[in-house]
Coordinates of C-alpha atoms in Angstrom, one line a residue:
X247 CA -80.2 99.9 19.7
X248 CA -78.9 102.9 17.8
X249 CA -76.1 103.3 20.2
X250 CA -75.0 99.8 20.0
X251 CA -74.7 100.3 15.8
X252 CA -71.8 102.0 15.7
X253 CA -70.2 100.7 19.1
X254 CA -69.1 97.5 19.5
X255 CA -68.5 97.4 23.2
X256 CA -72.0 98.7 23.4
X257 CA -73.2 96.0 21.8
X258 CA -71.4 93.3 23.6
X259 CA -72.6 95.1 26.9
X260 CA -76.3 95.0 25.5
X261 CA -76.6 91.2 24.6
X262 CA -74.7 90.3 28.0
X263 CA -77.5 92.4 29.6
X264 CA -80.4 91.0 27.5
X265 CA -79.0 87.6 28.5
X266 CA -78.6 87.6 32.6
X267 CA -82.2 90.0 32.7
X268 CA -84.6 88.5 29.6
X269 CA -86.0 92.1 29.4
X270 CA -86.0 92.9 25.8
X271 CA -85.9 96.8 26.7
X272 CA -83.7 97.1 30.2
X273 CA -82.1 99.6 31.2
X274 CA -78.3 99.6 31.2
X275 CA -75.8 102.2 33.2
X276 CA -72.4 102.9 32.1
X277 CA -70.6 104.0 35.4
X278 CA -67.1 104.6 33.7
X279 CA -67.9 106.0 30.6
X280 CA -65.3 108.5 29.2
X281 CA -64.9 111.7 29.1
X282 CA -68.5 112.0 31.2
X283 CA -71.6 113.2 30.8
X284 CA -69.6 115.5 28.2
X285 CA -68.4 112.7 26.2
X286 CA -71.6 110.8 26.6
X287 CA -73.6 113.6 24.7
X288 CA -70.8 113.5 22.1
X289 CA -71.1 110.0 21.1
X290 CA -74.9 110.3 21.5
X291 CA -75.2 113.1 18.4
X292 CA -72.5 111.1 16.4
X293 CA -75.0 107.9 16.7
X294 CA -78.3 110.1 16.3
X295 CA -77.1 111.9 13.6
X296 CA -76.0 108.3 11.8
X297 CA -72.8 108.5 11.7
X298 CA -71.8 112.5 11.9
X299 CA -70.8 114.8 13.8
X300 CA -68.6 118.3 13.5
X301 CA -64.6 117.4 14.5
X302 CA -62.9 120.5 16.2
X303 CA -59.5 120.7 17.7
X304 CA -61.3 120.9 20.9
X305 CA -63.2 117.8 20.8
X306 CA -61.5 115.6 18.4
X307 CA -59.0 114.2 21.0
X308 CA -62.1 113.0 23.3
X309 CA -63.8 111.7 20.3
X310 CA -60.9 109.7 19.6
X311 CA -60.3 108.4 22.6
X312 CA -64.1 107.5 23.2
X313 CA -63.7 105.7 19.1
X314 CA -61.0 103.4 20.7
X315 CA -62.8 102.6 23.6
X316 CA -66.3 102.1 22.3
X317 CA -64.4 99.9 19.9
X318 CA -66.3 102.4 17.2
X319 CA -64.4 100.8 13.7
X320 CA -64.8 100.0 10.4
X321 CA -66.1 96.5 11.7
X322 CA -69.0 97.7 13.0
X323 CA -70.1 100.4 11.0
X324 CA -68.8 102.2 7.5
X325 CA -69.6 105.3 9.0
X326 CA -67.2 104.5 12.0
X327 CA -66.0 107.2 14.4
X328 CA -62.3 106.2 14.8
X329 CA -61.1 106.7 11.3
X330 CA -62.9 110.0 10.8
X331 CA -60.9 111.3 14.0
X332 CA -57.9 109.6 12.3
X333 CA -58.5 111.4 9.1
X334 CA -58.7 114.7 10.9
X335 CA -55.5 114.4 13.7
X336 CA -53.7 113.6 10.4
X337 CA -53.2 117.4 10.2
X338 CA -52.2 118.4 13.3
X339 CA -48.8 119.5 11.6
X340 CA -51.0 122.2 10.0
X341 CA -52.7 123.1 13.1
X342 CA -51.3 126.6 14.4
X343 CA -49.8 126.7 17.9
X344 CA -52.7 127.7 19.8
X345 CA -55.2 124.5 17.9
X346 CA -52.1 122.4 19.4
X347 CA -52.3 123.7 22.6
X348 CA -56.1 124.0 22.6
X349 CA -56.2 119.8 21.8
X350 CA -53.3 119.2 24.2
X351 CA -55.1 121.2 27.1
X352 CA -58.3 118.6 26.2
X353 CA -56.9 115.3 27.1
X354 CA -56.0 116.7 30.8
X355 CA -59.4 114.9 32.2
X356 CA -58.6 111.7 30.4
X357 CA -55.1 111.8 29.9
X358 CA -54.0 108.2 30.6
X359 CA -56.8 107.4 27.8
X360 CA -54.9 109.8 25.6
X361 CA -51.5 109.1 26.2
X362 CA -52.2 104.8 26.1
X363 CA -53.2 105.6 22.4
X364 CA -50.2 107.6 21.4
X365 CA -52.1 110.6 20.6
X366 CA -50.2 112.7 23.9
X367 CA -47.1 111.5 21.8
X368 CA -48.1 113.1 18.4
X369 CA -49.4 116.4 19.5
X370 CA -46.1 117.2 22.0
X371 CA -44.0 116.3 18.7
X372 CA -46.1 118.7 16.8
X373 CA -45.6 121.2 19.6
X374 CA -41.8 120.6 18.9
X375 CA -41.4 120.9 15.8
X376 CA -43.3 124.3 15.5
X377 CA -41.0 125.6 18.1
X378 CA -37.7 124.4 16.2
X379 CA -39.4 126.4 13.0
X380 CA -39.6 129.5 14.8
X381 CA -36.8 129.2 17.2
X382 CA -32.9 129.9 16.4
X383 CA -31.7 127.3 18.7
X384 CA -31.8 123.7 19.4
X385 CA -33.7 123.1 22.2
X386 CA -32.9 119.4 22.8
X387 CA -29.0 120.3 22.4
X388 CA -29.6 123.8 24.3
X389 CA -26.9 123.6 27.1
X390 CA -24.8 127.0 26.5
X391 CA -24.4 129.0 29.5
X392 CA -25.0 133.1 29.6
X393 CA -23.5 135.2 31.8
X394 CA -25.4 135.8 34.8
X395 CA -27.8 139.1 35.6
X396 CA -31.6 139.6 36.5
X397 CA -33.7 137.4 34.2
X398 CA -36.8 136.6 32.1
X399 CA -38.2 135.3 35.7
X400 CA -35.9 136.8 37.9
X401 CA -33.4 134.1 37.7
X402 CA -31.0 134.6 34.5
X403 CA -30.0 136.7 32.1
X404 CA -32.8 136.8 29.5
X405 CA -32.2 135.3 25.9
X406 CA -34.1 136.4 22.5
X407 CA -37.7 136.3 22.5
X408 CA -37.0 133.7 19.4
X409 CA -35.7 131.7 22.2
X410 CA -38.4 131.7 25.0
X411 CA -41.8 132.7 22.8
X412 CA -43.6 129.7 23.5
X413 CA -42.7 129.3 27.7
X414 CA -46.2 131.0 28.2
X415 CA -48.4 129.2 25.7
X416 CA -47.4 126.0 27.6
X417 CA -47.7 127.6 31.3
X418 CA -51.5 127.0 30.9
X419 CA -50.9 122.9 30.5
X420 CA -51.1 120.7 33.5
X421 CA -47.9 119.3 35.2
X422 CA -48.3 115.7 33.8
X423 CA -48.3 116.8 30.4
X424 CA -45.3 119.1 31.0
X425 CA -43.4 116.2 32.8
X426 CA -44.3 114.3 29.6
X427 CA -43.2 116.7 26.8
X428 CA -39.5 117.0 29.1
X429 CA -39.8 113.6 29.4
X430 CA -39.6 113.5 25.3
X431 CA -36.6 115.5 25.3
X432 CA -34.8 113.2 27.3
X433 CA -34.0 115.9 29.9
X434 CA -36.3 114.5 32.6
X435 CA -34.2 114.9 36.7
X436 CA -31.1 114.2 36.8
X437 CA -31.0 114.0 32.8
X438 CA -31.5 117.6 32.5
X439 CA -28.3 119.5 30.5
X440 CA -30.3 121.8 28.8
X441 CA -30.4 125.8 29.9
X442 CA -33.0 126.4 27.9
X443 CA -35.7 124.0 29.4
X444 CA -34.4 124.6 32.7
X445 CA -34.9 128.0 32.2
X446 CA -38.5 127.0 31.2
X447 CA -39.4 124.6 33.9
X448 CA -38.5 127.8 36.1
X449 CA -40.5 129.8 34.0
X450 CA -43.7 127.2 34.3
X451 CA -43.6 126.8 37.9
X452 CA -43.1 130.1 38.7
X453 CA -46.2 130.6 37.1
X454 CA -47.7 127.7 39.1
X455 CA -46.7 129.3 42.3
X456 CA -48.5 132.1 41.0
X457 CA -51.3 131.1 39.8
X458 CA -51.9 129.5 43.3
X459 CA -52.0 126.0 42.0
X460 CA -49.6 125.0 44.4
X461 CA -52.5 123.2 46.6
X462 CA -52.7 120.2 48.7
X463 CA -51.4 117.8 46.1
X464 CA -48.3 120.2 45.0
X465 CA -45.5 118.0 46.3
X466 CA -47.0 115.0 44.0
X467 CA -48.0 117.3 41.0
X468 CA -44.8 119.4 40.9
X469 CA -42.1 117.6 42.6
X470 CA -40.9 115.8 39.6
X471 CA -40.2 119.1 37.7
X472 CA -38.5 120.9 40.4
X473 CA -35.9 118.5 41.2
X474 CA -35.4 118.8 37.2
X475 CA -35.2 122.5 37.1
X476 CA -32.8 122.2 40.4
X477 CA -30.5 119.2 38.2
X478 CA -30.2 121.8 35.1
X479 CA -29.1 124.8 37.9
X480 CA -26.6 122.5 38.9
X481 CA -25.3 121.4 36.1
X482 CA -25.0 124.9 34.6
X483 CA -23.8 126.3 38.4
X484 CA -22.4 129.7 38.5
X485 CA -21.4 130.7 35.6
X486 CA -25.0 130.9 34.3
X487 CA -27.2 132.2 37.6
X488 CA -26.2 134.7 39.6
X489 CA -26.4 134.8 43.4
X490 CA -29.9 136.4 43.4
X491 CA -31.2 134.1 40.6
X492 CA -30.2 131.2 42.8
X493 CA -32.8 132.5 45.9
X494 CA -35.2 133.2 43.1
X495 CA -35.0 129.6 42.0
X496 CA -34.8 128.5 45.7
X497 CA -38.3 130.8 46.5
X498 CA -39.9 129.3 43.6
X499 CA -39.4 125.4 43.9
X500 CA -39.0 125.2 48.0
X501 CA -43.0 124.8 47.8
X502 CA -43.3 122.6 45.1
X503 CA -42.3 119.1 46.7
X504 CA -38.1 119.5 46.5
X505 CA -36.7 116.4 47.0
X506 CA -34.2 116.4 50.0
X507 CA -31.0 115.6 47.9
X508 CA -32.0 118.6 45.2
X509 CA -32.3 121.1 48.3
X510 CA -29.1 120.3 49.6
X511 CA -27.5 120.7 46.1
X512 CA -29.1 124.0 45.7
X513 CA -27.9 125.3 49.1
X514 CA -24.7 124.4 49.0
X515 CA -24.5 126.7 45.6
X516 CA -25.7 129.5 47.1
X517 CA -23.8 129.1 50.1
X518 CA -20.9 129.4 47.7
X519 CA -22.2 132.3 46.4
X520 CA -23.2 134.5 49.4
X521 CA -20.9 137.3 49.1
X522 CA -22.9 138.3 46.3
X523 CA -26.1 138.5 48.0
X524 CA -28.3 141.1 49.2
X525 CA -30.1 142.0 52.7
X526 CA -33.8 141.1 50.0
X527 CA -31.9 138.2 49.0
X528 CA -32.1 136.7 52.8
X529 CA -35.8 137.6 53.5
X530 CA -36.9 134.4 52.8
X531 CA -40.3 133.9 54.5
X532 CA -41.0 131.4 57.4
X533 CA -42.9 128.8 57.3
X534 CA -43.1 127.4 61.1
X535 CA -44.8 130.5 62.6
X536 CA -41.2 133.0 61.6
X537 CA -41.8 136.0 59.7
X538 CA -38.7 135.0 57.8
X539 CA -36.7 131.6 57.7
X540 CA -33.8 131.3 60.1
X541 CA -32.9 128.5 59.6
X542 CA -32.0 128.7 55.9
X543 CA -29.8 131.6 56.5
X544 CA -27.7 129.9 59.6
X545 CA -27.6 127.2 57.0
X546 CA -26.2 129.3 54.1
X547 CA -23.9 131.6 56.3
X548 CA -21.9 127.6 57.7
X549 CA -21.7 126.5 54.1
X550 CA -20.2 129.9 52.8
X551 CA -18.0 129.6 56.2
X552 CA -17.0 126.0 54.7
X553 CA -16.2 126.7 51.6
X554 CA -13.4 129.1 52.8
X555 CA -15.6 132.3 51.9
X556 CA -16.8 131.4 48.8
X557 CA -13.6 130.1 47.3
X558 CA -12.7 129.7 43.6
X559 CA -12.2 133.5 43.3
X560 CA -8.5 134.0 43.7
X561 CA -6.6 136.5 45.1
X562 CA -5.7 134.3 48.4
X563 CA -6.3 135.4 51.5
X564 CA -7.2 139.1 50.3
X565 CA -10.3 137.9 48.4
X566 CA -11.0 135.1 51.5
X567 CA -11.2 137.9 54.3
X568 CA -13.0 140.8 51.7
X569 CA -15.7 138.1 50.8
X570 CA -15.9 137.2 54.2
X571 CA -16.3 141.2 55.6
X572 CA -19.1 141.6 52.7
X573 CA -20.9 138.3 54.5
X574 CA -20.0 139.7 57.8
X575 CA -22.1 143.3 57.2
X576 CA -24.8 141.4 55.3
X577 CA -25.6 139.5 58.3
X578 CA -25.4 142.3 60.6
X579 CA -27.8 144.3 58.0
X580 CA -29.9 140.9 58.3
X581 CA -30.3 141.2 62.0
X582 CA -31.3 144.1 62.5
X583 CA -33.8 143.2 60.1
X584 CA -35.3 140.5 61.9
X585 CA -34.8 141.5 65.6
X586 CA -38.2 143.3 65.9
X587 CA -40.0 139.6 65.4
X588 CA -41.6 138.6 68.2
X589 CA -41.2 134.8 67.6
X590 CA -37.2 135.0 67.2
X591 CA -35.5 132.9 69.5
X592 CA -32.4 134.0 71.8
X593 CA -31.1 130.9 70.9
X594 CA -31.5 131.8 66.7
X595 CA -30.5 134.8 67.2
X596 CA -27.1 133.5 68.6
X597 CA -27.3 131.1 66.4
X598 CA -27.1 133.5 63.6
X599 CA -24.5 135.8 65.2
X600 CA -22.1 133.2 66.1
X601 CA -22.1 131.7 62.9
X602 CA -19.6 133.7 61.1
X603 CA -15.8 134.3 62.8
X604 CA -14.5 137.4 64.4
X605 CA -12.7 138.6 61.6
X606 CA -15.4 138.6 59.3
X607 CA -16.3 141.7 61.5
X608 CA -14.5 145.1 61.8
X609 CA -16.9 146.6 64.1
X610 CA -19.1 144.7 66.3
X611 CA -21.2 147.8 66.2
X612 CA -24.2 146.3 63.9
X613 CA -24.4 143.2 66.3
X614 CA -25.0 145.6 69.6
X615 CA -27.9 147.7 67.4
X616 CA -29.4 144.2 67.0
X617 CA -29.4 143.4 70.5
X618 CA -30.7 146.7 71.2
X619 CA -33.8 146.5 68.8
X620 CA -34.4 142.4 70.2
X621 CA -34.4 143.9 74.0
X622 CA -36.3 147.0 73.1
X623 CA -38.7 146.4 70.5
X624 CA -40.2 142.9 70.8
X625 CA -38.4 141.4 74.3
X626 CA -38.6 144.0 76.5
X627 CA -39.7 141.4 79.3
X628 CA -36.6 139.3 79.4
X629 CA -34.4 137.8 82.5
X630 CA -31.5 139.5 83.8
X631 CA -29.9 136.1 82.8
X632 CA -31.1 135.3 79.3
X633 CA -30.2 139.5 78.8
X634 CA -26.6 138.3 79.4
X635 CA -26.8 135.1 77.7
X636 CA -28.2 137.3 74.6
X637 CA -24.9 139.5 74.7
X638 CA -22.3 136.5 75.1
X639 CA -22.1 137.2 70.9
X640 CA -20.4 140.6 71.5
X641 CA -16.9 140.8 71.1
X642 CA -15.9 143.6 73.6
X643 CA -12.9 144.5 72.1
X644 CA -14.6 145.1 68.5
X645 CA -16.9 147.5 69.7
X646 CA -16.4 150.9 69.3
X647 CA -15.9 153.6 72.0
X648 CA -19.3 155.5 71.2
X649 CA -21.0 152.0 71.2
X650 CA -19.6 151.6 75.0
X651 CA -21.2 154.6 75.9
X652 CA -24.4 153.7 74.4
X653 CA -24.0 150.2 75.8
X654 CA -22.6 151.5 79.3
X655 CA -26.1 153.8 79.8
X656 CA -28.6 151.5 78.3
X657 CA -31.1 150.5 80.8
X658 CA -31.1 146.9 79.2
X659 CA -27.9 146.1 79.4
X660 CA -27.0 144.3 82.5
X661 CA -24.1 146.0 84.8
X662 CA -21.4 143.1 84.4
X663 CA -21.8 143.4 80.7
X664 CA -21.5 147.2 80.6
X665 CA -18.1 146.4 82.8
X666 CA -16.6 144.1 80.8
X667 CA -17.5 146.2 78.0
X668 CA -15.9 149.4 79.1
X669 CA -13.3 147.8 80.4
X670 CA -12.4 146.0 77.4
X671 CA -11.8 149.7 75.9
X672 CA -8.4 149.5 78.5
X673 CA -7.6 146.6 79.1
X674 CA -4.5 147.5 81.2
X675 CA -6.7 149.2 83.8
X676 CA -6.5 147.8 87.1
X677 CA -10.1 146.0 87.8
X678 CA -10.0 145.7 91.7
X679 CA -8.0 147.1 95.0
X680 CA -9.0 150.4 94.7
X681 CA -9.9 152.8 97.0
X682 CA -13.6 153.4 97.4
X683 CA -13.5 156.5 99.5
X684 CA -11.0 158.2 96.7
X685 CA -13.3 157.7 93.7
X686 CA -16.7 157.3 95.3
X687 CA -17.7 161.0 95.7
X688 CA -15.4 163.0 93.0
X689 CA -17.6 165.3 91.4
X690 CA -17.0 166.5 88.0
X691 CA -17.2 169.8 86.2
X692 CA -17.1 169.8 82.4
X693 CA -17.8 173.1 80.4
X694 CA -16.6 173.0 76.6
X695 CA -16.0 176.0 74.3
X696 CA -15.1 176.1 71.1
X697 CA -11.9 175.3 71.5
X698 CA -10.8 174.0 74.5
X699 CA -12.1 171.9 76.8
X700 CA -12.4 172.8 80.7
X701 CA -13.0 169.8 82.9
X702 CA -12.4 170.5 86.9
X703 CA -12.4 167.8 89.8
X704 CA -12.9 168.4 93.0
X705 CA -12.2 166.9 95.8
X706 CA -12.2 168.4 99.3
X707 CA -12.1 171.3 98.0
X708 CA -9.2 171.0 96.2
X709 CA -8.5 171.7 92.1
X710 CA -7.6 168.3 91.0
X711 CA -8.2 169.2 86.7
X712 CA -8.0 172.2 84.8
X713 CA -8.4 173.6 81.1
X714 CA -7.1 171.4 78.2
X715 CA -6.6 172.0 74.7
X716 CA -8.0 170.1 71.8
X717 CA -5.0 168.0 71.7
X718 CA -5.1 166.8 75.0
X719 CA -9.0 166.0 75.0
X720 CA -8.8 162.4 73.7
X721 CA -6.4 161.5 76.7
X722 CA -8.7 163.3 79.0
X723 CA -12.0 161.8 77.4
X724 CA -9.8 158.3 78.4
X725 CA -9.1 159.3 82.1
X726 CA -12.6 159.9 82.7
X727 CA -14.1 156.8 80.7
X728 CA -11.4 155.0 83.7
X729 CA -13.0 156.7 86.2
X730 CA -16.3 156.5 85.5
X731 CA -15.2 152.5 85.1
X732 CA -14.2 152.2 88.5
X733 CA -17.1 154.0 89.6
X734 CA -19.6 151.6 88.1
X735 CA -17.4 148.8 89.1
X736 CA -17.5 150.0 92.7
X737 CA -21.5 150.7 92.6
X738 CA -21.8 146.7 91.1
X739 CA -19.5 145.8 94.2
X740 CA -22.0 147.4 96.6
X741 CA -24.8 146.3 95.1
X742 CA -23.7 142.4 95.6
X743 CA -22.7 143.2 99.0
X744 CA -25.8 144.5 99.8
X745 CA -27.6 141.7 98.1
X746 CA -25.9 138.9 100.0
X747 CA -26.9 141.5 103.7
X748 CA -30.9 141.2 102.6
X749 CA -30.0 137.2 101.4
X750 CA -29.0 136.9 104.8
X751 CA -31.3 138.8 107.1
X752 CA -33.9 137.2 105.5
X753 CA -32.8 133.4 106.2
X754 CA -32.1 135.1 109.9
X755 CA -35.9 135.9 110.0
X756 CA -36.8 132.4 108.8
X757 CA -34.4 130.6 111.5
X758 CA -35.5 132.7 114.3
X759 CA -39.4 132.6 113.4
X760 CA -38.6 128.7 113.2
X761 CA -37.3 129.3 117.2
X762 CA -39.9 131.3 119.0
X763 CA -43.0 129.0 119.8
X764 CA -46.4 130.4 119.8
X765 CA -47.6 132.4 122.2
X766 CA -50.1 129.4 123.0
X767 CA -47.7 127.2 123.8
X768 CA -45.8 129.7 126.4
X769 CA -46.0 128.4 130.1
X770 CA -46.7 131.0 132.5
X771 CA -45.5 130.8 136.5
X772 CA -48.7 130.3 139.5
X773 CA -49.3 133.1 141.3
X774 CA -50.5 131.5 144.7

């Protein structure tokens, strides 16, 4: 009865009860009612206390929206509930910053409520206009660029604090009000010009990431205002984020729900720009059991590749082959980095390798200290074929001669690779029909002083090499690289002749065991 005095819905609802029951004093059960048990108690105290209650900024917008659905109004009662929250919402453009946020943060549990009546509307307007009285820029019209450089977040170079004061008082406001107050500047997706709300959106979702609200529902919360932040990067491109604020954007909204054709867009940018990353920049962390995501970086390297080495720089084919030589130790740099991780592929590992061209390397150096830390560290167990297939990404030629040395004595390298390699070092030495017995059994003195070098061969007795002077050791350091080459090509020669012997004395074993019948079966003469 008291309830039903000041709300007409609650009076309707009583009679229609009355009616179907005829039980003057039923019970009746609200399942929806808004706002809760919270809102409940609310509208309780206003009705007990005839027709009062104490308006705050923190309860005012769920006593309005509770006036509106009640249908609690001057036709019911002259002590009605909607006009005294009218009265009071009509100076929420006196409210500080922090009563506007405080109200705004309030409709988050009944926010389609809130919005349906306009009052969403009126307090983001209110939020606006406070922030064009005590900012120096426009934010609607906000679409200057600023040269690029680590950031507020990271991301960009950072403007005034008259600019970007009020990105954290908003950070602590739910994603469907955000997506609403972008929406009111007109900058929502593809719509978005503006640097300085993209630079907020990056701002608020970093936080989000953060703050670990990036849950189960995410993609459907957040989505929306990633592919907007991702539109504004776009439009501004380049000239406004640098290389590393590009991956800093990419780390922050790959989480959140990215749509497919925002990814893509983003990717291609920072393909563009990949001379000017870092080894950091790269480590980008796995998601499908990888310590750090491949696949993005074979992705990156092709598009860079594409673009003719970043392209748009000038300086022709000087600046193509420099930018492509900065890529080129980056990615050695990057796998050495990742060659220790157990889960890595052979076939990523090519992958990555293969994905730039020979002359975007001086020195294939880098590339055989990754191989050497993928066999060593966390393959140590691997064929004698996928070894080889693992070191089809060396190019011989590239590799330096202290590298061949290393290569030529490492225990997991297969022979034929160590061949090729050395031999790559001279390539006119002749490879076969040579004499086995002449270089088989040579041994070899060496015995250095300070400044010559002494190295003697003997063979049969004979003096075959004598001292030689600093100036003649780099031609004698290459006649004994060629015969240690045909020594080891000899020894791989053996050992494939004496493969194919054991090969076939084994299938002689199994033909003539096939043969012989069992002793069983043997007939034996009569002995009469």
């Amino acid at each position: 009865e008291i309830l039903s005095r000041f709300s007409g819905k609650l009076r309707e609802i009583i009679k229609q009860e009355r009616r179907r029951t005829q039980i003057r004093n039923s019970g009746i059960e609200v399942d929806d009612f808004l706002g809760g048990p919270g809102g409940f108690e609310l509208i309780s105290r206003f009705c007990y206390n005839n027709g009062a209650v104490k308006i705050t900024v923190s309860n005012v917008s769920l006593l309005h929206c509770c006036a509106i659905s009640l249908g609690m109004t001057e036709n019911v009662s002259t002590f009605n509930l909607l006009e005294q929250t009218q009265i009071f919402l009509e100076g929420m453009f006196y409210w500080s910053w922090n009563d506007l946020l405080t109200c705004l943060k309030s409709c988050e549990p009944f926010f389609d409520s809130a919005d349906s009546s306009g009052l969403v509307q009126k307090l983001i307007c209110s939020l606006l206009t406070k922030i064009s009285q005590n900012s120096d820029t426009n934010l609607v019209a906000s679409s200057s660029s600023s040269s690029s450089s680590p950031e507020v977040i990271g991301m960009i170079k950072p403007c005034s604090k008259t600019k970007t004061w009020w990105f954290n008082g908003l950070t602590m406001l739910h994603p469907v009000i955000i997506e609403k107050f972008v929406k009111t500047l007109g900058g929502y997706g593809s719509d978005n010009n503006s640097l300085i709300l993209t630079r907020f959106l990056l701002h608020y979702l970093k936080s989000a990431v953060q703050g670990k609200r990036n849950c189960v529902n995410s993609k459907a919360e957040y989505g929306g205002l990633a592919d907007t932040a991702v539109h504004g990067v776009l439009f501004m491109g380049r000239s406004s984020f640098s290389c590393r604020g590009l991956f800093s954007v990419l780390r922050v909204v790959g989480g959140l729900g990215l749509s497919r054709e925002c990814r893509v867009g983003l990717e291609r940018l920072i393909g563009r720009a990949l001379s000017g990353a870092t080894l950091d920049d790269l480590l980008v962390t796995g998601r499908n059991g990888g310590v750090y995501d491949v696949n993005l970086v074979v992705r990156l390297v092709r598009l860079f590749v594409h673009s003719g080495g970043g392209g748009g720089g000038g300086g022709g084919n000087v600046a193509l082959e420099e930018n492509m030589k900065k890529v080129g130790r980056l990615i050695d740099n990057y796998l050495r980095e990742i060659a220790p991780d157990h889960n890595l592929k052979i076939s990523k590992f090519l992958e990555i390798a293969e994905s730039l061209p020979d002359f975007a390397r001086e020195s294939f150096d880098g590339v055989y200290r990754a191989i050497d830390i993928y066999l060593e560290q966390s393959h140590p167990s691997l064929s004698f074929e996928e070894q080889s297939r693992l070191c089809r990404c060396l190019n011989y030629e590239k590799l330096s001669l202290e590298a061949c040395k290393d290569l030529a004595k490492n225990p997991r390298i297969p022979p034929r690779i160590a061949v090729q390699a050395l031999a790559s070092q001279h390539p006119n030495l002749p490879t076969n029909n040579f004499d086995e017995h002449e270089h088989k059994n040579i041994p070899i003195i060496i015995s250095r002083s300070k400044n010559t070098t002494q190295r003697i061969l003997y063979k049969g007795g004979v003096l075959i090499g004598a001292e030689s002077s600093p100036e003649k050791e780099e031609e004698e350091e290459n006649d004994y690289m060629k015969l240690n080459l045909r020594r080891m090509q000899w020894r791989l020669v053996e050992l494939e002749k004496e493969c194919r012997e054991i090969k076939g004395r084994i299938s002689g074993m199994v033909k003539s065991k096939d043969m012989v019948a069992p002793a069983y079966n043997t007939i034996h003469p009569k002995l009469c």
